[in-house]
XYZ file of C-alpha atoms in Angstrom:
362
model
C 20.961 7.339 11.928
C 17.638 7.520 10.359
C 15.017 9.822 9.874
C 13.207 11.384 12.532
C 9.122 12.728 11.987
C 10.332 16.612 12.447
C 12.417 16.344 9.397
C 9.686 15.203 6.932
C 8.246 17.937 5.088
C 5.202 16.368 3.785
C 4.190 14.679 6.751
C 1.959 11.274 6.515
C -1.857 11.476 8.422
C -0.901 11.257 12.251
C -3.473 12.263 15.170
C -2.738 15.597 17.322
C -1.925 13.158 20.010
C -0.080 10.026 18.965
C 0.470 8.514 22.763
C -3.227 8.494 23.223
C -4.179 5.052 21.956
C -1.753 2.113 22.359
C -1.304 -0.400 19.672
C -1.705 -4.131 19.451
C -0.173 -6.209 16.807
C -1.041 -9.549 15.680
C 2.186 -10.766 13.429
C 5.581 -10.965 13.574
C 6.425 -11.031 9.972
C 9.492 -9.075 7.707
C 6.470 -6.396 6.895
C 6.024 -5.550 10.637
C 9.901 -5.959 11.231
C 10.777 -3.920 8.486
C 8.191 -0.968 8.056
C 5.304 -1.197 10.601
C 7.566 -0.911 13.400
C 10.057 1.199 12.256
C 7.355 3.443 11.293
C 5.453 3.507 14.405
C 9.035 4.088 16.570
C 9.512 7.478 14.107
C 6.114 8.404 14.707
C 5.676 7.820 18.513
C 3.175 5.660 17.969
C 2.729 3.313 21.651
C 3.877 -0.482 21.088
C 1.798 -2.388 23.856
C 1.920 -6.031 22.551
C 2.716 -8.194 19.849
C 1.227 -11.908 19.275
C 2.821 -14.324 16.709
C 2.212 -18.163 16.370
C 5.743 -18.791 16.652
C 6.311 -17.410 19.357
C 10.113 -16.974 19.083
C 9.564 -14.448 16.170
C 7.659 -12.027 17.883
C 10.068 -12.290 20.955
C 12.605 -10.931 18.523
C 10.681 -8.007 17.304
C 10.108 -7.216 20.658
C 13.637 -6.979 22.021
C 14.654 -5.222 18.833
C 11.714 -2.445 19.379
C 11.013 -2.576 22.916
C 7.988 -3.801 22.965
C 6.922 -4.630 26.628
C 4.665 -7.282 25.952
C 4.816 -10.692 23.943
C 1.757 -12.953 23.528
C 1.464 -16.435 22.492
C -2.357 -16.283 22.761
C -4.210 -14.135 20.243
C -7.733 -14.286 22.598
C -5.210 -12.836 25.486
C -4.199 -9.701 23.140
C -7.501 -9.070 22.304
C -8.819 -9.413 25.726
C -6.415 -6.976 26.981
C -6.939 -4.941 23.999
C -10.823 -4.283 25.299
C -8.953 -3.330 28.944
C -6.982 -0.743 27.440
C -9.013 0.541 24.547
C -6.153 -0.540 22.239
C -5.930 -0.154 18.625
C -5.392 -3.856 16.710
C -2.909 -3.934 13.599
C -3.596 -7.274 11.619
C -0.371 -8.381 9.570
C -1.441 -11.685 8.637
C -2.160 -13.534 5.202
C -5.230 -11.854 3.441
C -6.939 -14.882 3.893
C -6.918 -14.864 7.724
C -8.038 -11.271 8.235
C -11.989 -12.078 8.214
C -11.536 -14.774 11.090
C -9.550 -12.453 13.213
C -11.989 -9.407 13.002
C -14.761 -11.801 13.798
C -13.047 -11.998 17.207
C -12.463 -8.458 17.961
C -14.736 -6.360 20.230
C -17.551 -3.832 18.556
C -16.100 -0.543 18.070
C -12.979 -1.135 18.035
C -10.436 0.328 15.916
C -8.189 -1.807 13.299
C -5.498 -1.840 10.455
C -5.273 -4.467 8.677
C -2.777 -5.597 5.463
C -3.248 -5.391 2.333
C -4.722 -7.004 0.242
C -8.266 -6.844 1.714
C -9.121 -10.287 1.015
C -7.684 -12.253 -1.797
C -10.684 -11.839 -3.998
C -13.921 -9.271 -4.136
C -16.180 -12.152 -1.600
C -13.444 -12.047 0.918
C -12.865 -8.145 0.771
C -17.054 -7.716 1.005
C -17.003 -10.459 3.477
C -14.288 -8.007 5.598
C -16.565 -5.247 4.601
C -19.294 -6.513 6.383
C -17.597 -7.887 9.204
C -16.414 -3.799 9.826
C -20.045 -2.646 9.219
C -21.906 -5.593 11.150
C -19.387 -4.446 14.180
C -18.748 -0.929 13.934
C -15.671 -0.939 13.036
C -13.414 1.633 12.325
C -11.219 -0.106 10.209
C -8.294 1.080 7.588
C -6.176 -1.219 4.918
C -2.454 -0.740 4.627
C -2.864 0.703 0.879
C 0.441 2.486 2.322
C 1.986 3.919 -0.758
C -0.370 6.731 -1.438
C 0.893 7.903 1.992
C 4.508 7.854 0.854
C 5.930 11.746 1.728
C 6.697 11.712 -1.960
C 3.038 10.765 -3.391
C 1.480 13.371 -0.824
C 4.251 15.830 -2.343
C 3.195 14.518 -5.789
C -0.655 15.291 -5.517
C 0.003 18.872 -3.466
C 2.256 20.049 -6.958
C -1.236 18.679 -9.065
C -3.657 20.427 -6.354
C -1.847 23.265 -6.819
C -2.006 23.316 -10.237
C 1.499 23.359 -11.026
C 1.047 21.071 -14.045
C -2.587 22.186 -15.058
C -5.410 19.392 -16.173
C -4.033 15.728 -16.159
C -4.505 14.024 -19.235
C -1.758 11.094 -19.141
C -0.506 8.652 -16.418
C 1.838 5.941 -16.806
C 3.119 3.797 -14.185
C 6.470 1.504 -15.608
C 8.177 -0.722 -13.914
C 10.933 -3.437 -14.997
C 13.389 -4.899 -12.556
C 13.847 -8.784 -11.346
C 11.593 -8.932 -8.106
C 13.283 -11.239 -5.551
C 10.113 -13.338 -5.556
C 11.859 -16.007 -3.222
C 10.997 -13.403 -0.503
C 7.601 -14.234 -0.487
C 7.698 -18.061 -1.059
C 3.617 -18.088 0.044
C 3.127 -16.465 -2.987
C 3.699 -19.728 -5.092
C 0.053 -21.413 -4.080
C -1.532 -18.302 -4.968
C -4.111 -18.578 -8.185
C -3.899 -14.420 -8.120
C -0.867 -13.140 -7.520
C 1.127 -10.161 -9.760
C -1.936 -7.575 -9.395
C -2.861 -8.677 -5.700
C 0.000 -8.750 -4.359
C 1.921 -5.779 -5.804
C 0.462 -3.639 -8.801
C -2.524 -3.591 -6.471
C -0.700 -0.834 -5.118
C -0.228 0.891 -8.385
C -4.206 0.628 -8.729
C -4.665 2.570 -5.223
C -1.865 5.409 -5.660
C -3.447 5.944 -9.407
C -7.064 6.216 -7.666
C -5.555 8.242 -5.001
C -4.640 10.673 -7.561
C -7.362 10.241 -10.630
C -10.647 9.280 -8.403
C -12.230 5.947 -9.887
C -12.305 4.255 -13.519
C -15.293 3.246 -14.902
C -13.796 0.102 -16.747
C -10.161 -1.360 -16.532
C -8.798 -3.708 -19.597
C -6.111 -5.766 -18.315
C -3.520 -9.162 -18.945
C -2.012 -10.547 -16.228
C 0.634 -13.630 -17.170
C 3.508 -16.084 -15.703
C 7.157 -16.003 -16.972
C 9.654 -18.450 -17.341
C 11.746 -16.751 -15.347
C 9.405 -17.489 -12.532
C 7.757 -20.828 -13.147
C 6.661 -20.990 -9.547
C 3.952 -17.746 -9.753
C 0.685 -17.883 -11.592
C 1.440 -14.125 -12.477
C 4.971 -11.627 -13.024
C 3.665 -9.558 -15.456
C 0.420 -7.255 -16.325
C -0.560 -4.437 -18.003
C -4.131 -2.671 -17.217
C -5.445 0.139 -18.593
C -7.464 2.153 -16.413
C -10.717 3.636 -18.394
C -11.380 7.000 -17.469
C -12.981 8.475 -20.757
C -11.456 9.792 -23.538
C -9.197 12.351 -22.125
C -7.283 11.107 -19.252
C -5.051 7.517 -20.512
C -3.974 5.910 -17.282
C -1.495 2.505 -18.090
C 0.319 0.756 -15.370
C 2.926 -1.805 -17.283
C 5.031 -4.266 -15.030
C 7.601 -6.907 -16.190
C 9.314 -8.342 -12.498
C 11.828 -10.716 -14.548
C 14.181 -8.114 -16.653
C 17.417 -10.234 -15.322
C 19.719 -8.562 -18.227
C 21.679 -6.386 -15.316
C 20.327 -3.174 -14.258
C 21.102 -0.419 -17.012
C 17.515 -0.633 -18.621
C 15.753 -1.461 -15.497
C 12.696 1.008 -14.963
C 10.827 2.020 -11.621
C 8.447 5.333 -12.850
C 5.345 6.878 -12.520
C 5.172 9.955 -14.697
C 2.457 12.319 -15.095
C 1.810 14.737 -18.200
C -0.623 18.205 -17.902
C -1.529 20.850 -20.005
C 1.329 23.058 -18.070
C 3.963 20.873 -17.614
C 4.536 17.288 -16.074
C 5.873 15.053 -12.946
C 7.852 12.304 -13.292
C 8.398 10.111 -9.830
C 11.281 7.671 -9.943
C 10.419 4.532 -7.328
C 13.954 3.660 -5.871
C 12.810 0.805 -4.157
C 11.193 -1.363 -6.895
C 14.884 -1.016 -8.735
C 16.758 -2.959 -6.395
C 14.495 -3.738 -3.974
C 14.454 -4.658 -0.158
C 17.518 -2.598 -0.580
C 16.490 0.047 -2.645
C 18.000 3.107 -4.872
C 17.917 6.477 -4.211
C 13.642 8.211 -5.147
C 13.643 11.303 -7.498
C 11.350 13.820 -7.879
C 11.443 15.848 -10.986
C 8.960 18.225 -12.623
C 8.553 19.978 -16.117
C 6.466 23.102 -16.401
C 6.203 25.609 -20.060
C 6.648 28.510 -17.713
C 10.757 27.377 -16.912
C 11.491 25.634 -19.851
C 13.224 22.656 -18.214
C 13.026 19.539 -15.853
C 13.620 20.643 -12.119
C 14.101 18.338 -9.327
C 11.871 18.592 -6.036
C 13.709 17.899 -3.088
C 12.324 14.934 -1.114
C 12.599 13.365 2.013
C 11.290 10.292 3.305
C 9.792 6.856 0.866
C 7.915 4.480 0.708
C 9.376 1.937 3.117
C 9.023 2.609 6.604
C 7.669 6.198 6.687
C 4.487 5.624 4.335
C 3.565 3.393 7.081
C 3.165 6.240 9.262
C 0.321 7.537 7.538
C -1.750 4.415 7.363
C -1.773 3.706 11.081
C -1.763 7.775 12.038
C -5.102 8.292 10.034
C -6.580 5.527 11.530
C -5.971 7.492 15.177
C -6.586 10.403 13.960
C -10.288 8.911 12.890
C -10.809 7.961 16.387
C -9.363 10.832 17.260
C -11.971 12.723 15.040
C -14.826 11.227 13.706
C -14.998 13.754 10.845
C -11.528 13.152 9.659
C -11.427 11.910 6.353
C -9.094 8.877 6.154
C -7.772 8.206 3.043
C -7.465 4.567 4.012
C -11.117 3.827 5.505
C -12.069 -0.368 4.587
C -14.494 1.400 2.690
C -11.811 3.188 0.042
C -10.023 0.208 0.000
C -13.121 -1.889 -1.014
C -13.066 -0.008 -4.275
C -9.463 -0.419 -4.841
C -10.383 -4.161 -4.975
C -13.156 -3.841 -6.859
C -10.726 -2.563 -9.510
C -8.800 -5.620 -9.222
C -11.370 -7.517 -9.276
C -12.348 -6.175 -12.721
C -8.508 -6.674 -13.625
C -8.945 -9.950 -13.175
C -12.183 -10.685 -14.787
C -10.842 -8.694 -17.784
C -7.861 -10.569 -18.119
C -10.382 -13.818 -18.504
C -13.202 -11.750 -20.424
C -11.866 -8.738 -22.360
C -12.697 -5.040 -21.001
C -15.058 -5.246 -18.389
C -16.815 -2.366 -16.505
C -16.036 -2.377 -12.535
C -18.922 -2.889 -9.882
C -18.832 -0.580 -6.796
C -22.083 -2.415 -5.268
C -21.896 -3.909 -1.909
């Protein structure tokens, strides 16, 4: 049996009334089998449709989740989409997001994966498309929705740790690339693809840098991939160091394998242990654990809920509650997420140029 939403206590965004809108989605991949949906059944969210190019694979997801209907003509989903005031969830290749929003009606209200756009002209291209058509539009920057990461940033907002002054974000494990065998045409792919995420939690937390200094490089364990390893440094002054370090081919068993993102105050310090990086899709158990001068020793926080499915919640369930409200704040907006890849893109850059300062302009 697995979780249910009433036993979360640190609850993702979700609207007061999660039948109200039903959802379309356009992709039938392991992402939508394994989290979207998942999250969506916990939540309550409303499964209307589902349209896949093979056909067969979103017949599957489907039967496994009930969904009533199955497409096998995207202009058909959106079409009935406009009838029923649906809300669209894109799960397609970065690179195919722009041409799909270019189809659906003004107003409307979409999700759409992450990355937003493989590079800063696609994610301002998918930008503009939102703004041109009044979109409200989120990106599936999920993990900063994680019930742990909105526990995480509560204990800093309440000042259980006092003033931040050091982040670091660690990971070494062997990624099971061969998941994603797509990712082996891909010029960008390490930061994009999965520190990008990383990048977003960190400016979730710390707000924006002003200039990143980053190396991204291939291994030999992966000849494949243009990128399996980077480490950026986030630039936000003098006081605050922010380093995210990752290393996806440590194949020397699992003793020394790391999956952490610990935080240090000037009252104490969080350390967050990612169980799903260490061995993942499976996964190890998350840990919470927290230092402050007052006790004198590490605690751990009791949490419930990860990553993968029930951040997923959150990304979708904002989006709702934005067209629920218009004066929600949602954490995910296209417009959030733009600067997220304006980091990246300065990641990038940097790892050709040297430090380079990061350009918000649109």
């Amino acid at each position: 049996m697995g979780l249910k939403i009433e036993d979360l206590k640190y609850v993702p965004d979700m609207p007061t009334d999660v039948k109200a809108r039903k959802i379309l989605i356009i992709g039938a991949g392991e992402i939508v089998r394994d989290s979207h949906l998942p999250a969506y059944k916990m939540a309550g969210y409303p499964v209307a449709g589902i349209y896949n190019r093979t056909v067969k694979k979103a017949q599957e997801l489907a039967d496994k989740f009930d969904i009533p209907k199955v497409y096998d003509d995207l202009d058909k989903l959106i079409a009935d989409g406009i009838e029923m005031n649906a809300v669209f969830d894109i799960a397609l290749p970065a690179n195919m997001t722009a041409d799909v929003l270019r189809k659906l009606p003004d107003n409307a209200g979409v999700l759409m994966q992450k990355p937003m756009g493989e590079s800063i002209e696609e994610a301002k291209e998918i930008l503009d498309i939102c703004k041109a058509k009044k979109l409200t539009a989120g990106v599936n920057f999920q993990l900063r929705q994680a019930p742990y990461m909105i526990q995480l940033r509560k204990m800093i907002s309440d000042g259980l740790i006092g003033d931040i002054y050091d982040v670091d974000w660690k990971v070494v494990t062997l990624q099971p690339w061969h998941l994603w065998i797509f990712l082996n045409d891909k010029e960008r792919c390490e930061i994009n693809y999965h520190s990008i995420h990383y990048v977003d939690a960190i400016r979730s937390i710390c707000g924006d840098p002003k200039s990143v200094y980053c190396k991204t490089m291939f291994s030999p364990k992966s000849p494949n991939l243009k990128q399996t390893r980077t480490s950026i440094i986030m630039d936000y002054g003098d006081y605050l160091r922010v380093n995210i370090s990752t290393n996806h081919g440590h194949d020397y068993g699992t003793e020394h394998q790391e999956s952490y993102l610990q935080i240090e105050g000037t009252k104490g310090a969080i350390r967050l242990t990612l169980g799903l990086i260490l061995d993942y899709p499976e996964g190890r158990p998350d840990k919470l654990e927290y230092y402050t001068y007052e006790a004198g020793e590490w605690k751990e926080a009791e949490i419930i809920g990860s990553w993968f499915p029930e951040a997923f919640i959150g990304t979708m369930g904002g989006l709702l509650r934005k067209l629920e409200d218009p004066s929600f704040h949602y954490m995910n907006s296209v417009e959030d997420a733009y600067r997220t890849m304006c980091v990246v893109e300065a990641c990038y850059k940097s790892d050709k140029e040297g430090s380079t300062s990061v350009s918000y302009e649109e």
